[in-house]
PDB file of C-alpha atoms and ligand atoms in Angstrom:
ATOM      1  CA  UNK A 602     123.910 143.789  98.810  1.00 47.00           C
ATOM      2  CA  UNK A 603     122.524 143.760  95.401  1.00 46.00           C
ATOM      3  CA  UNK A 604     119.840 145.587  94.138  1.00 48.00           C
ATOM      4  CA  UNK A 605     118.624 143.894  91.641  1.00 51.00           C
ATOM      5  CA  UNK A 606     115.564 142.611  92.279  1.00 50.00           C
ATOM      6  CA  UNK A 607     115.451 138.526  92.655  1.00 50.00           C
ATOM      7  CA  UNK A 608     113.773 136.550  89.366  1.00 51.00           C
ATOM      8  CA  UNK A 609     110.484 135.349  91.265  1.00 54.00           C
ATOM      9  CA  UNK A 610     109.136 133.548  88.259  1.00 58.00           C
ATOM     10  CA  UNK A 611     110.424 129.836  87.854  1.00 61.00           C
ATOM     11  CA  UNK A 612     112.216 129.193  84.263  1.00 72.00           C
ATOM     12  CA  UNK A 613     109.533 128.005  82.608  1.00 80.00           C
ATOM     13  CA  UNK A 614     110.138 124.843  80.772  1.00 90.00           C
ATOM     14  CA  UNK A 615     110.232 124.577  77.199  1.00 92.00           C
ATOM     15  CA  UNK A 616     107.084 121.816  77.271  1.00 94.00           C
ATOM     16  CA  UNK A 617     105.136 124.348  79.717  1.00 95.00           C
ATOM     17  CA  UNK A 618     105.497 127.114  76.759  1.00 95.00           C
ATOM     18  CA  UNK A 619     103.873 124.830  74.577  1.00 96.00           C
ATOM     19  CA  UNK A 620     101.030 124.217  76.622  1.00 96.00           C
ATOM     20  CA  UNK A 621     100.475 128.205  77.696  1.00 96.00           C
ATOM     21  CA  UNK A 622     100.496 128.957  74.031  1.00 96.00           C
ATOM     22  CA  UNK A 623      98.160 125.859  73.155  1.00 96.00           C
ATOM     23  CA  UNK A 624      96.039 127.318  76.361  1.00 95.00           C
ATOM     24  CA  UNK A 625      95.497 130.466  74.424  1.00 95.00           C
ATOM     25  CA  UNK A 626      94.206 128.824  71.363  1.00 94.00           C
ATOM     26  CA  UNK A 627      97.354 128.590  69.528  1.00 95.00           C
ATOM     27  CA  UNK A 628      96.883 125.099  67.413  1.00 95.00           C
ATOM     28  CA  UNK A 629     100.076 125.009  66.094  1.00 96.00           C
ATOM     29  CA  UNK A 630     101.483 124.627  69.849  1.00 97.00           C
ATOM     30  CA  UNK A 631      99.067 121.889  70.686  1.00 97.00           C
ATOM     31  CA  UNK A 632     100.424 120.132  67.240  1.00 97.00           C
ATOM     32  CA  UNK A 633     103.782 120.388  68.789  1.00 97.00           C
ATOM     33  CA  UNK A 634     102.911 118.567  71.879  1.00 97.00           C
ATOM     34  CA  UNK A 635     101.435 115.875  69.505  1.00 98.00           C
ATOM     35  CA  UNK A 636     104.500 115.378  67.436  1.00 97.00           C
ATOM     36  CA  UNK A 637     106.431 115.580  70.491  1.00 97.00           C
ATOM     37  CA  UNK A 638     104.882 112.254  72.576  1.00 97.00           C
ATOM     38  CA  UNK A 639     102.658 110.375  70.231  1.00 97.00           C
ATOM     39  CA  UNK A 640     105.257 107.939  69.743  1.00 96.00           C
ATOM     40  CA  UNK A 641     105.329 107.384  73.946  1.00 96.00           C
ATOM     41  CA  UNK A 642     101.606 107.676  73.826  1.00 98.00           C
ATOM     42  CA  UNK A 643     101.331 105.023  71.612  1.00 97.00           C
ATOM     43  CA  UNK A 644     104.493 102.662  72.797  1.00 96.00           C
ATOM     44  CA  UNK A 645     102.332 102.811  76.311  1.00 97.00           C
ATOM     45  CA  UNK A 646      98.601 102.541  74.810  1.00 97.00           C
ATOM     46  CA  UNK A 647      99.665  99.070  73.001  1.00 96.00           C
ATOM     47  CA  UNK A 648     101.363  97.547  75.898  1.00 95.00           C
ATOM     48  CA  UNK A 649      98.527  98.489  78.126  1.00 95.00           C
ATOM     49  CA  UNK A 650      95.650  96.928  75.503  1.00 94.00           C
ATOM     50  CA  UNK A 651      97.645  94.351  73.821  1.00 92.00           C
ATOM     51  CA  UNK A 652      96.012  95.655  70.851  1.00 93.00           C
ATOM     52  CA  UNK A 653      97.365  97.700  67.581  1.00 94.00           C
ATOM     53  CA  UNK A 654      93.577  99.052  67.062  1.00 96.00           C
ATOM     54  CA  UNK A 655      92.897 100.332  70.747  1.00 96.00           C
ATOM     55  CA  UNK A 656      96.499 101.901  70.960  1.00 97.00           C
ATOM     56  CA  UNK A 657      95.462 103.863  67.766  1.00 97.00           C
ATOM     57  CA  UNK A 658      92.397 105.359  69.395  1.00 97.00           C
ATOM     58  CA  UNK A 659      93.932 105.536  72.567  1.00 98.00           C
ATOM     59  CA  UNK A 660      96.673 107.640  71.112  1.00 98.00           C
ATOM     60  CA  UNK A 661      93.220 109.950  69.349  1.00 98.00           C
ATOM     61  CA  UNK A 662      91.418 109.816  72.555  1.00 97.00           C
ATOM     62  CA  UNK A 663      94.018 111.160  74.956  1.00 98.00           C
ATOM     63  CA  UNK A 664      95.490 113.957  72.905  1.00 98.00           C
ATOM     64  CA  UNK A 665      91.745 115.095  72.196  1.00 97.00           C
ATOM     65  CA  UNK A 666      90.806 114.571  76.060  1.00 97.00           C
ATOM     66  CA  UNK A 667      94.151 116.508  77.057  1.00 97.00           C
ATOM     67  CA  UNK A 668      93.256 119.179  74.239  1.00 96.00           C
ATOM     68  CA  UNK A 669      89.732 119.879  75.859  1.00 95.00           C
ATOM     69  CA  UNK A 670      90.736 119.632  78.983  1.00 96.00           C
ATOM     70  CA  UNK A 671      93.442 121.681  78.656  1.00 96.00           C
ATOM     71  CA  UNK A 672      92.616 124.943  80.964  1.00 93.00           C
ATOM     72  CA  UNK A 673      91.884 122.671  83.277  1.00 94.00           C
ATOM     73  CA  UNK A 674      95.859 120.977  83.676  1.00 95.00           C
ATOM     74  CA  UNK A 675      96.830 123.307  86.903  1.00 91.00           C
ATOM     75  CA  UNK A 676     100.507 123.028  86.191  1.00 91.00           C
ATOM     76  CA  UNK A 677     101.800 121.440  89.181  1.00 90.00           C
ATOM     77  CA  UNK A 678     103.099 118.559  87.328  1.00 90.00           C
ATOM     78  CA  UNK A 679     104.727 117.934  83.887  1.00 94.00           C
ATOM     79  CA  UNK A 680     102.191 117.955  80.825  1.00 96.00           C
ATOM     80  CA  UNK A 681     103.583 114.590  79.763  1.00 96.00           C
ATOM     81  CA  UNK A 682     102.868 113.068  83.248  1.00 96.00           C
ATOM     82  CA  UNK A 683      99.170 114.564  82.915  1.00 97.00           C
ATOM     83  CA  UNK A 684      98.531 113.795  79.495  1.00 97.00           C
ATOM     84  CA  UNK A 685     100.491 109.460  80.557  1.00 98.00           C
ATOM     85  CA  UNK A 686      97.786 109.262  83.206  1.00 97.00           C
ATOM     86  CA  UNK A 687      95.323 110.223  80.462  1.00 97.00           C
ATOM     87  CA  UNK A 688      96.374 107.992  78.434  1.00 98.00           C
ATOM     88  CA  UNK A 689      97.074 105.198  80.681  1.00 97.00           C
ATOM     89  CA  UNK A 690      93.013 105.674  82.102  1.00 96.00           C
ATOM     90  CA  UNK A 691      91.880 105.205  78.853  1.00 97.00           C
ATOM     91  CA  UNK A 692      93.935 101.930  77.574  1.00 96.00           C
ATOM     92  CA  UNK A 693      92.687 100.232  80.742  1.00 94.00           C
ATOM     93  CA  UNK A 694      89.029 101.336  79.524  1.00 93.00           C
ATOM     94  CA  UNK A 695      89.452  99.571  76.459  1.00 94.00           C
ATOM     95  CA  UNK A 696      91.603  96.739  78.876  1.00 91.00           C
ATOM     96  CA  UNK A 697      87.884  96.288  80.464  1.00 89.00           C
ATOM     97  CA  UNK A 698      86.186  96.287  77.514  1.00 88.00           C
ATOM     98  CA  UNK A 699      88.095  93.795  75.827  1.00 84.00           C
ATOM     99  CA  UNK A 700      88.675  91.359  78.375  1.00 73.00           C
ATOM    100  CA  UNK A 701      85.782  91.700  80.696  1.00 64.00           C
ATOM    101  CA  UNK A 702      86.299  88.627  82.453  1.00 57.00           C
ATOM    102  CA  UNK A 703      89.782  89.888  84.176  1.00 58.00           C
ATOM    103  CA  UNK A 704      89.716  92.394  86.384  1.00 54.00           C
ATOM    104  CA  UNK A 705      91.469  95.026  85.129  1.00 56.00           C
ATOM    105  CA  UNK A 706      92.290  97.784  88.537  1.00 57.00           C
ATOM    106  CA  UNK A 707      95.470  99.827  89.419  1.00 58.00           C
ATOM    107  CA  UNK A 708      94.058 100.256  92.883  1.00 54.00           C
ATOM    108  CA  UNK A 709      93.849  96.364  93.522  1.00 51.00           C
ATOM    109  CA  UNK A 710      96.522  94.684  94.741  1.00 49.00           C
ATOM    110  CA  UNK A 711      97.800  92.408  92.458  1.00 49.00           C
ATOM    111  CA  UNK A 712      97.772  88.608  93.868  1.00 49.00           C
ATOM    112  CA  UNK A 713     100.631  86.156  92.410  1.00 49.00           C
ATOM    113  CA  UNK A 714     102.153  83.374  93.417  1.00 48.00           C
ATOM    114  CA  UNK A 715     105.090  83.929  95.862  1.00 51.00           C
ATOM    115  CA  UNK A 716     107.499  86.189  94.004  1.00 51.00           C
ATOM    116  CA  UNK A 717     109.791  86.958  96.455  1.00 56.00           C
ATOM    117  CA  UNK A 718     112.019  84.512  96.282  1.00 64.00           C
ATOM    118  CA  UNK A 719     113.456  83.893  92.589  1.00 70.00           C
ATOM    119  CA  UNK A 720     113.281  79.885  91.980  1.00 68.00           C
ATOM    120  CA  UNK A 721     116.090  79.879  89.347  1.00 65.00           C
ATOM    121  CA  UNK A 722     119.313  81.448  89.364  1.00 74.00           C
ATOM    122  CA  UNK A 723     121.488  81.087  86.955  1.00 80.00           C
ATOM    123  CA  UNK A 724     123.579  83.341  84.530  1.00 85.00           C
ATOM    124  CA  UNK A 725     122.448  84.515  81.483  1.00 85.00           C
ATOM    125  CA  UNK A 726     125.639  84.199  79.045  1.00 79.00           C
ATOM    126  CA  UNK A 727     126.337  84.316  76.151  1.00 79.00           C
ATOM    127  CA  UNK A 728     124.201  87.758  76.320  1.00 83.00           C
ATOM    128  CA  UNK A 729     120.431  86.999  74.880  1.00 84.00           C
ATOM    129  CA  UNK A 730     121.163  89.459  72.031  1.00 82.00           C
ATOM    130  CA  UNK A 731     123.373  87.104  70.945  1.00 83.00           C
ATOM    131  CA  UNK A 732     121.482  83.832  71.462  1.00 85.00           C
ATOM    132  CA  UNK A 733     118.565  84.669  69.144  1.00 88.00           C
ATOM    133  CA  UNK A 734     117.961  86.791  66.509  1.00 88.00           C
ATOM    134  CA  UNK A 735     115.715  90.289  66.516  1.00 87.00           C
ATOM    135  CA  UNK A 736     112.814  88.476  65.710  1.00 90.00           C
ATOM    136  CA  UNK A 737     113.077  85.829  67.907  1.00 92.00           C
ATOM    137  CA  UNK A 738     114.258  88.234  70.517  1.00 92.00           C
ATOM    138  CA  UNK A 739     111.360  90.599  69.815  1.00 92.00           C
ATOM    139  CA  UNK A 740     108.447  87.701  70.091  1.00 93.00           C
ATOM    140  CA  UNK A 741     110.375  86.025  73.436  1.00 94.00           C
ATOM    141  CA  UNK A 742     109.495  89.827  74.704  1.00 95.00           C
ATOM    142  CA  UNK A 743     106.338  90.392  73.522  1.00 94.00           C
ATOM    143  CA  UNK A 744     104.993  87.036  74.880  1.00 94.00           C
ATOM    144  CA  UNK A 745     106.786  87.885  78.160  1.00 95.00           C
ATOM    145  CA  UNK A 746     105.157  91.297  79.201  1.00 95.00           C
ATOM    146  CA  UNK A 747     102.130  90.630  78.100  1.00 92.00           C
ATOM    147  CA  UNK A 748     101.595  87.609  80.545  1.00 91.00           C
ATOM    148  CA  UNK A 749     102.523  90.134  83.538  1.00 92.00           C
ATOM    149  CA  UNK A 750      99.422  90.867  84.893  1.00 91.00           C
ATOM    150  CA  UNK A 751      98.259  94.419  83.910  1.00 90.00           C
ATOM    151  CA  UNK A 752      99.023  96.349  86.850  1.00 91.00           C
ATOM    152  CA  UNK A 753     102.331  95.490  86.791  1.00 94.00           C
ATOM    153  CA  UNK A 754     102.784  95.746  83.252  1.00 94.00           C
ATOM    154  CA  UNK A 755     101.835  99.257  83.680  1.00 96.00           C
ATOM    155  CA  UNK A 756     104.080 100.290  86.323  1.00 97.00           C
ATOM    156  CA  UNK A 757     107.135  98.085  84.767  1.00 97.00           C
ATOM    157  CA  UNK A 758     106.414 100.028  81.284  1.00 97.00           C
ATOM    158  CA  UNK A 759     106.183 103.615  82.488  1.00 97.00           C
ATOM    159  CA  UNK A 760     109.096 103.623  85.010  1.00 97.00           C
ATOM    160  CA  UNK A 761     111.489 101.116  83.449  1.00 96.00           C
ATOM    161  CA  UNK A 762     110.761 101.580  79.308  1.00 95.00           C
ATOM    162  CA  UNK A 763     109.595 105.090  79.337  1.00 95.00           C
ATOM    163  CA  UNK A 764     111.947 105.975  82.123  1.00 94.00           C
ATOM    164  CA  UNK A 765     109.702 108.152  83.915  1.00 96.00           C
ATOM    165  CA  UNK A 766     111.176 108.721  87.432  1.00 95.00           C
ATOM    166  CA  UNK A 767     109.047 107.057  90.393  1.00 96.00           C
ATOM    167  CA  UNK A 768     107.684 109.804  91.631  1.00 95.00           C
ATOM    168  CA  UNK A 769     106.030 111.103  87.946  1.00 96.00           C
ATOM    169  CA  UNK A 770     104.536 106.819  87.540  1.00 97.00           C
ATOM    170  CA  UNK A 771     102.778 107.479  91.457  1.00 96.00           C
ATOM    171  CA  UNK A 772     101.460 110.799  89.994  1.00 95.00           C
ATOM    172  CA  UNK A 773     100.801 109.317  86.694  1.00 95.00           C
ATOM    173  CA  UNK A 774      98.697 106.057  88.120  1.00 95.00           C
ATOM    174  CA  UNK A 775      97.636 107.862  90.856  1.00 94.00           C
ATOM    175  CA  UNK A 776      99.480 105.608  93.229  1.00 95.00           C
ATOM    176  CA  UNK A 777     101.367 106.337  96.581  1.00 96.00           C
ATOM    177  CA  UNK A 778     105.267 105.639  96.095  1.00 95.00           C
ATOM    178  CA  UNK A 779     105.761 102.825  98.082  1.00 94.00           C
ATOM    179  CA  UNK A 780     103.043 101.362  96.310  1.00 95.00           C
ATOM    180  CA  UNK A 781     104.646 101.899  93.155  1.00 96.00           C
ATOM    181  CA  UNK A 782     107.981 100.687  94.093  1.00 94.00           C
ATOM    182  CA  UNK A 783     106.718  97.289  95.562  1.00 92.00           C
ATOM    183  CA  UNK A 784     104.833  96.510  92.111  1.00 94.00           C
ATOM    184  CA  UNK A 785     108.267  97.847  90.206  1.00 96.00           C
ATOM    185  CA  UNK A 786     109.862  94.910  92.108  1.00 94.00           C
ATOM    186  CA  UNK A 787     107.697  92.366  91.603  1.00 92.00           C
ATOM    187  CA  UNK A 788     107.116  93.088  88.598  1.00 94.00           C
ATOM    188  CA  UNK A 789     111.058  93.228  87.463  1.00 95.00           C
ATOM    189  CA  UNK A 790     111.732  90.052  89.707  1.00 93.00           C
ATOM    190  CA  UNK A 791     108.527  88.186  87.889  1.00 92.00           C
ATOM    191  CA  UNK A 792     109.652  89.139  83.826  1.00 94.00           C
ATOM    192  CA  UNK A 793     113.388  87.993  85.223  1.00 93.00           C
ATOM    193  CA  UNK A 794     112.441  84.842  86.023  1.00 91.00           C
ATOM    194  CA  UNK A 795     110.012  84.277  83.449  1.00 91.00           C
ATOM    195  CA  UNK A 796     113.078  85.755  80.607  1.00 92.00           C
ATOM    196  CA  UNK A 797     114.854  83.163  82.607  1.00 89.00           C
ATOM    197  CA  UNK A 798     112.556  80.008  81.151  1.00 86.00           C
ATOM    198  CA  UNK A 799     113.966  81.128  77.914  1.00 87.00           C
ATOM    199  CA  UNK A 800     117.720  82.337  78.522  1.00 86.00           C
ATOM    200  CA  UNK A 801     118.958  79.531  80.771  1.00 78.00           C
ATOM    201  CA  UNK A 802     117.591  76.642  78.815  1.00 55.00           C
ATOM    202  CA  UNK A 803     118.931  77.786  75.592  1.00 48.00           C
ATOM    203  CA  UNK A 804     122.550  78.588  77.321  1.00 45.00           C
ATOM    204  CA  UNK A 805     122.562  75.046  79.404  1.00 50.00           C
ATOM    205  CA  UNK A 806     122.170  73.679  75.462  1.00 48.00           C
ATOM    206  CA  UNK A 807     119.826  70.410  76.848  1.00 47.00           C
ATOM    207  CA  UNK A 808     118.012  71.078  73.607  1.00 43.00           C
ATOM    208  CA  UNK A 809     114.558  70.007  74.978  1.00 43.00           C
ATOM    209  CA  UNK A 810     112.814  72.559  73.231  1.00 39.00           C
TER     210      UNK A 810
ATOM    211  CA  UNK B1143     122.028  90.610 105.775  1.00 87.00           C
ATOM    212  CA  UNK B1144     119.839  88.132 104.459  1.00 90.00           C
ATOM    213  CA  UNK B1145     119.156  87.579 100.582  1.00 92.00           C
ATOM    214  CA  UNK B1146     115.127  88.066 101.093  1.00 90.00           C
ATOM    215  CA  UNK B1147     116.309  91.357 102.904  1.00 92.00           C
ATOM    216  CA  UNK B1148     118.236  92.202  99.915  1.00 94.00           C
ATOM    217  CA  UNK B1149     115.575  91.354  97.651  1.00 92.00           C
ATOM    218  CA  UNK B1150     113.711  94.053  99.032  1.00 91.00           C
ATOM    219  CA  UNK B1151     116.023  96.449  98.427  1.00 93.00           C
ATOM    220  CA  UNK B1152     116.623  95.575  94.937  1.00 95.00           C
ATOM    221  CA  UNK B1153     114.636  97.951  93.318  1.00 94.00           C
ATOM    222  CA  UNK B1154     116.244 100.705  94.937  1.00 94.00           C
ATOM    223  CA  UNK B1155     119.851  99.400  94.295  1.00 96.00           C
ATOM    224  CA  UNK B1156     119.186  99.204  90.806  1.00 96.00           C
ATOM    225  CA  UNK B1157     117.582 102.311  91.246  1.00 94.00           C
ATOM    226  CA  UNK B1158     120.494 104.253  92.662  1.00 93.00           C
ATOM    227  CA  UNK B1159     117.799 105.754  95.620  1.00 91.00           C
ATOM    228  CA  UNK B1160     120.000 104.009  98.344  1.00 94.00           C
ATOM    229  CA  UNK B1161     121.347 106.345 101.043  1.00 95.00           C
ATOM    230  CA  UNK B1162     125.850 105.326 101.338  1.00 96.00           C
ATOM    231  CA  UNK B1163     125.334 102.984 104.628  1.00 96.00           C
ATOM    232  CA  UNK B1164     122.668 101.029 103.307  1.00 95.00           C
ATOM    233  CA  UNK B1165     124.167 100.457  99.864  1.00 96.00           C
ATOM    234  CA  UNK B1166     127.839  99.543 101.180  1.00 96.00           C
ATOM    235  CA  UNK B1167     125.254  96.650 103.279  1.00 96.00           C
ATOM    236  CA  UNK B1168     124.043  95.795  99.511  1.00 96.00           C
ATOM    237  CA  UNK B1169     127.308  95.299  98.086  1.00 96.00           C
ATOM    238  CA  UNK B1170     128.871  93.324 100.452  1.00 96.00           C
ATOM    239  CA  UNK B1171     126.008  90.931 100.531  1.00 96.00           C
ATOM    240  CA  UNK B1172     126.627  90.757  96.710  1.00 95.00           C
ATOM    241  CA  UNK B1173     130.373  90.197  97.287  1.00 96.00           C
ATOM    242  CA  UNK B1174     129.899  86.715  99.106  1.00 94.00           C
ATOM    243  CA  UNK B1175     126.543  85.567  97.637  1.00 94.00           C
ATOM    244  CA  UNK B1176     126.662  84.022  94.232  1.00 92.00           C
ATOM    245  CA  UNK B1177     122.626  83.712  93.648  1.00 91.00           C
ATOM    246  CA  UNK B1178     121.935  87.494  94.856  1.00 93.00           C
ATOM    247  CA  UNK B1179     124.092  88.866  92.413  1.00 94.00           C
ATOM    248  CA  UNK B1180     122.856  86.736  89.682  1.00 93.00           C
ATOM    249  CA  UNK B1181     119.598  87.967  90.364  1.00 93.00           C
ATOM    250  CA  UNK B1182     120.642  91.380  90.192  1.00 95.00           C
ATOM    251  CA  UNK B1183     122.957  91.273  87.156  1.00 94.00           C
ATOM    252  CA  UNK B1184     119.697  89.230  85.485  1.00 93.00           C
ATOM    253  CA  UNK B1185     117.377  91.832  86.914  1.00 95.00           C
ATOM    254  CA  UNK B1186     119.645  94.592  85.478  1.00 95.00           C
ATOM    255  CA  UNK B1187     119.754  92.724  81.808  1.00 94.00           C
ATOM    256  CA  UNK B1188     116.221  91.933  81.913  1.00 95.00           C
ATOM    257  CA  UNK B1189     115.407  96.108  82.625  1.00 96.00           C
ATOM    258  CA  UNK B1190     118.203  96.854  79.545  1.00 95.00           C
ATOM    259  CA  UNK B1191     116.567  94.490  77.470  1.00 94.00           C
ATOM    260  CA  UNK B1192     112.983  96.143  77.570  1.00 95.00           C
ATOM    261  CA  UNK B1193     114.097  99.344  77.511  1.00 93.00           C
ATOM    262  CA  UNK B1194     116.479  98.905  74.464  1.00 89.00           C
ATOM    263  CA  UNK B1195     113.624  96.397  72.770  1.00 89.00           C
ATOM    264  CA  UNK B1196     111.528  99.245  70.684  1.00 86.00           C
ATOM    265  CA  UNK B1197     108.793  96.577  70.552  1.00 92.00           C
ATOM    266  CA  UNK B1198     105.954  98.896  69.942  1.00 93.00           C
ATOM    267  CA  UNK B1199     107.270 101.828  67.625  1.00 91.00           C
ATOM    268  CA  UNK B1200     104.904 104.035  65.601  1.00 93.00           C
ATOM    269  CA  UNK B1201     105.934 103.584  61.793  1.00 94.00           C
ATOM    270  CA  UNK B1202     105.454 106.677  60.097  1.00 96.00           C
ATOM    271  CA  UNK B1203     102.535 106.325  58.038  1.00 97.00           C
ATOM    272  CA  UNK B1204     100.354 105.579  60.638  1.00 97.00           C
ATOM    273  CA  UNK B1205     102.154 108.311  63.064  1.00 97.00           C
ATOM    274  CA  UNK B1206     101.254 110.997  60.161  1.00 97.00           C
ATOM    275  CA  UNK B1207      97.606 109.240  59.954  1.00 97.00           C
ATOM    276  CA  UNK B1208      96.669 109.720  63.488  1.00 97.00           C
ATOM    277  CA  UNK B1209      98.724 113.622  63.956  1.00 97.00           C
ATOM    278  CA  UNK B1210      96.499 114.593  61.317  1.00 96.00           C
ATOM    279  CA  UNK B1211      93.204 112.977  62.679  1.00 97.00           C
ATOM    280  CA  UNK B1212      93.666 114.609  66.094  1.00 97.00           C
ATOM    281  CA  UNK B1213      94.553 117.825  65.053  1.00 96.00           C
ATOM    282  CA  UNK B1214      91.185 118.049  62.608  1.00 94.00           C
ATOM    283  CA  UNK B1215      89.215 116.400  65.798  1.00 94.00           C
ATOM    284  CA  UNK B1216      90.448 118.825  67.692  1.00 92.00           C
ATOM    285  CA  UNK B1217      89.354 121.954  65.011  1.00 89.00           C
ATOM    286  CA  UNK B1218      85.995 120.415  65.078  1.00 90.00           C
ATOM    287  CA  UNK B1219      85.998 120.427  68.964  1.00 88.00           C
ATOM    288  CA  UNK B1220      87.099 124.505  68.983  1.00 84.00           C
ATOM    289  CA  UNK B1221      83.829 125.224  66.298  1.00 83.00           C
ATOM    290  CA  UNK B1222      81.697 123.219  68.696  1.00 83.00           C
ATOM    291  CA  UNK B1223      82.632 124.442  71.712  1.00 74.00           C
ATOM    292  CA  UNK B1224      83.602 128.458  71.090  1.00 63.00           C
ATOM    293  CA  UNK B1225      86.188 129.606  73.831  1.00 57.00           C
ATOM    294  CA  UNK B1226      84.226 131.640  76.207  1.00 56.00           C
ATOM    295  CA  UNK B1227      86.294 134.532  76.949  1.00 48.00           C
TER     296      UNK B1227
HETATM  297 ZN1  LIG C2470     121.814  86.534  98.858  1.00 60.32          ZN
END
């Protein structure tokens, strides 16, 4: 039997260093967690609005909320899933603001029209990266996402171009997991088919553009 | 297995959160059923396409703009608000 006395204390993460030093006042430490997810912070903040000038301040806002709220993150989950939900909270403030008329929830469910069933099927070849060029490719995109409605848009963006797992989007949007996984769906079955409108009639070559 | 069934299951497929059993079920539905799997290969390109698209990166300028606004917002918050120890 060995005497050495088992390592109670969890590894603790490289991230969670960060934030213990930045929890004793240590700036520099705070800066690091800044440099280290303002890009992601950002990439999710314009989605969310639609809008290069909210992202910017959503980007300010949530590192300044996460910074003076910082003694009270308990731990239990990554800092980057703490300070997304942050984040994500206060894009779909300035969601509401700027387009009043829509409801803008997380909570809601999000009525369509019947997405289960995908109307067209057909292959998408040659591969779209070859059928238009970045800029094209980039604007075909764009347009895309941003008609999903925005609680789909939210889930399809954390989980499937942040690659957060499922569990950290539910803890994230504050969402149960199934709940998250049927909006993941619809939400990858919905830009499919609408990529779809785009890829298939430029591959058939009918030209009626 | 029917292809609304194995809609439903899509997301997990894709996923890779499908226990053996259920995913061998999955497969051979794709084997026999042209639309299914070009759903699912379609799916799988669209998910590739957005996460490879970089549609929203943070040039530089503006990256070093808004690292050095927080961090001096954030100074100004620690004067106002003195750590109580
Ligand atoms: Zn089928």
């Amino acid at each position: 039997m060995s005497t050495i006395q088992p390592n109670i204390e969890q590894p603790v993460s490289e991230e969670m260093a960060l934030v213990r030093r930045a929890k004793r006042g240590d700036d520099q430490a705070f800066e690091e967690l800044v440099r280290r997810y303002d890009r992601n912070v950002f990439r999710i903040a314009q989605h969310i609005t639609q809008n290069r000038e909210d992202a910017e301040d959503v980007v300010q806002e949530a590192f300044l909320k996460a910074y003076s709220n910082l003694e009270k993150f308990q731990e239990q989950s990554k800092f980057y899933t703490w300070l997304v939900r942050i984040a994500v909270n206060e894009a779909l403030m300035k969601l509401r603001r700027r387009k009043p008329e829509r409801t803008v929830s997380l909570d809601e469910e999000v009525k369509t029209e019947d997405d289960s069933l995908p109307r067209e099927v057909a292959d998408w070849s040659p591969n779209p990266e070859q059928m238009y060029n970045q800029g094209e490719l980039r604007e075909i995109l764009t347009r895309t996402i941003q008609g999903l409605p925005a609680g789909f848009r939210t889930v399809f963006v954390l989980r499937d171009v942040e690659g957060l797992s499922t569990e950290e989007t539910a803890q994230a949007l504050e969402l149960s997991i199934p709940a998250v996984k049927s909006r993941l769906l619809r939400a990858r079955l919905q830009l499919r088919e609408r990529l779809n409108r785009f890829f298939q009639k430029r591959a058939s070559g009918d030209g009626d553009q | 297995m029917k292809c609304s069934e194995f809609l439903n299951e899509l997301t997990n497929y894709l996923d890779g959160a499908l226990d053996a059993r259920t995913k061998s079920e999955l497969d051979n539905h794709l084997a026999w059923c042209h639309n299914c799997y070009v759903v699912c290969d379609t799916t799988r390109k669209t998910i590739e396409i957005y996460h490879n698209s970089e549609l929203y990166e943070l040039p530089d300028d503006l990256r070093a703009r808004l690292e050095s606004a927080i961090m001096s917002k954030c100074c100004a918050h620690k004067k106002s608000e003195p750590p109580t120890s």
